[in-house]
Tab-separated table of C-alpha atoms in Angstrom:
chain	number	residue	atom	x	y	z
A	26	MET	CA	22.777	-43.717	44.865
A	27	SER	CA	20.370	-40.889	44.157
A	28	SER	CA	20.122	-39.326	40.707
A	29	ASN	CA	20.856	-35.832	42.133
A	30	GLU	CA	24.192	-36.751	43.723
A	31	ASN	CA	26.294	-36.354	40.579
A	32	LYS	CA	24.603	-33.230	39.265
A	33	PRO	CA	26.283	-29.868	39.824
A	34	ASP	CA	24.612	-27.467	42.250
A	35	PHE	CA	23.992	-24.037	40.649
A	36	SER	CA	21.699	-22.707	43.346
A	37	ASN	CA	24.209	-20.049	44.501
A	38	VAL	CA	25.080	-18.700	41.033
A	39	GLN	CA	24.546	-14.960	40.624
A	40	SER	CA	24.504	-12.819	37.485
A	41	ASN	CA	25.047	-9.131	36.736
A	42	VAL	CA	24.971	-7.306	33.419
A	43	SER	CA	26.388	-3.849	32.789
A	44	SER	CA	27.221	-1.763	29.765
A	45	THR	CA	29.672	1.007	29.016
A	46	GLU	CA	27.282	2.613	26.513
A	47	GLN	CA	25.999	5.978	27.612
A	48	ILE	CA	22.241	6.437	27.845
A	49	LYS	CA	21.164	9.112	25.399
A	50	GLN	CA	18.095	11.269	25.733
A	51	LYS	CA	15.475	10.301	23.138
A	52	ALA	CA	14.314	12.999	20.742
A	53	ASP	CA	11.041	14.683	21.608
A	54	PHE	CA	8.791	14.931	18.564
A	55	SER	CA	5.637	15.897	20.458
A	56	GLY	CA	5.608	19.416	18.981
A	57	VAL	CA	6.104	18.409	15.344
A	58	GLN	CA	3.391	19.485	12.959
A	59	SER	CA	2.851	18.453	9.350
A	60	ASN	CA	1.330	20.226	6.400
A	61	VAL	CA	1.068	19.087	2.784
A	62	SER	CA	0.447	21.404	-0.120
A	63	SER	CA	0.660	21.124	-3.886
A	64	THR	CA	1.239	23.518	-6.728
A	65	GLU	CA	-0.847	21.350	-9.082
A	66	THR	CA	-4.002	22.977	-10.335
A	67	ILE	CA	-7.043	20.873	-9.594
A	68	THR	CA	-9.602	20.973	-12.337
A	69	GLY	CA	-13.103	19.734	-11.816
A	70	GLY	CA	-15.968	18.642	-13.973
A	71	SER	CA	-16.441	15.688	-16.268
A	72	GLY	CA	-13.483	16.711	-18.447
A	73	ALA	CA	-10.886	15.988	-15.770
A	74	GLU	CA	-8.912	12.754	-15.661
A	75	GLN	CA	-9.661	10.721	-12.553
A	76	SER	CA	-8.235	7.649	-10.899
A	77	TYR	CA	-9.892	4.499	-9.634
A	78	THR	CA	-8.638	1.742	-7.326
A	79	VAL	CA	-9.662	-1.696	-8.558
A	80	VAL	CA	-11.638	-3.876	-6.142
A	81	SER	CA	-12.373	-7.594	-6.280
A	82	GLY	CA	-14.945	-8.412	-8.958
A	83	ASP	CA	-14.101	-5.416	-11.160
A	84	ASN	CA	-13.442	-5.555	-14.874
A	85	LEU	CA	-12.806	-2.740	-17.336
A	86	SER	CA	-16.372	-2.870	-18.706
A	87	LYS	CA	-17.837	-2.490	-15.230
A	88	ILE	CA	-15.511	0.422	-14.454
A	89	SER	CA	-16.392	2.005	-17.826
A	90	LYS	CA	-20.117	1.738	-17.052
A	91	HIS	CA	-19.516	3.405	-13.661
A	92	PHE	CA	-17.579	6.384	-15.083
A	93	TYR	CA	-19.054	6.780	-18.570
A	94	GLY	CA	-22.554	5.349	-18.219
A	95	HIS	CA	-21.901	2.516	-20.678
A	96	ALA	CA	-19.547	-0.466	-20.723
A	97	ASN	CA	-18.238	-0.155	-24.277
A	98	HIS	CA	-15.625	2.528	-23.446
A	99	TRP	CA	-13.478	0.024	-21.518
A	100	HIS	CA	-10.793	0.320	-24.229
A	101	ALA	CA	-10.227	3.999	-23.335
A	102	ILE	CA	-9.368	2.958	-19.776
A	103	PHE	CA	-7.164	0.140	-21.067
A	104	ASP	CA	-5.301	2.471	-23.450
A	105	ALA	CA	-4.759	5.061	-20.686
A	106	ASN	CA	-3.180	2.374	-18.493
A	107	ARG	CA	-0.946	0.543	-20.985
A	108	ASP	CA	1.998	1.341	-18.707
A	109	GLN	CA	0.645	-1.164	-16.168
A	110	LEU	CA	-1.765	-3.339	-18.168
A	111	ASP	CA	-0.796	-5.847	-20.855
A	112	ASP	CA	-4.152	-7.630	-20.974
A	113	PRO	CA	-7.549	-5.966	-20.447
A	114	ASP	CA	-8.792	-9.106	-18.694
A	115	LYS	CA	-6.023	-9.085	-16.088
A	116	ILE	CA	-6.648	-6.234	-13.688
A	117	ARG	CA	-5.930	-6.821	-9.992
A	118	PRO	CA	-7.519	-5.483	-6.817
A	119	GLY	CA	-5.428	-2.605	-5.486
A	120	GLN	CA	-4.308	-1.333	-8.888
A	121	VAL	CA	-4.891	2.387	-9.337
A	122	LEU	CA	-6.116	3.040	-12.855
A	123	LYS	CA	-6.218	6.360	-14.672
A	124	ILE	CA	-9.712	7.133	-15.928
A	125	PRO	CA	-9.457	9.453	-18.917
A	126	ALA	CA	-11.953	12.241	-19.431
A	127	ASN	CA	-15.106	11.195	-21.244
A	128	THR	CA	-14.652	12.146	-24.899
A	129	ASP	CA	-18.342	11.889	-25.833
């Protein structure tokens, strides 16, 4: 007795799938244009508040030295970002910090 004798033969089975859902035309967005504008006044110079995105290896002293020329104004950056910082030693890459205007 062969092992294939008792197995069903499905070699003639056929399949067909259909749907009653109507095919809808996809929207054409090829002509869409975008424009962004703001009513905010942009002020320049050293008196303007800036922002900075933290990268790996940063600390508030290093960021202070970059923006103010000396590391000891780190507390100004910390105070300006109390809404997202609880500890000046725990900043994370990707955080966007407000850099207040230099008050010197």
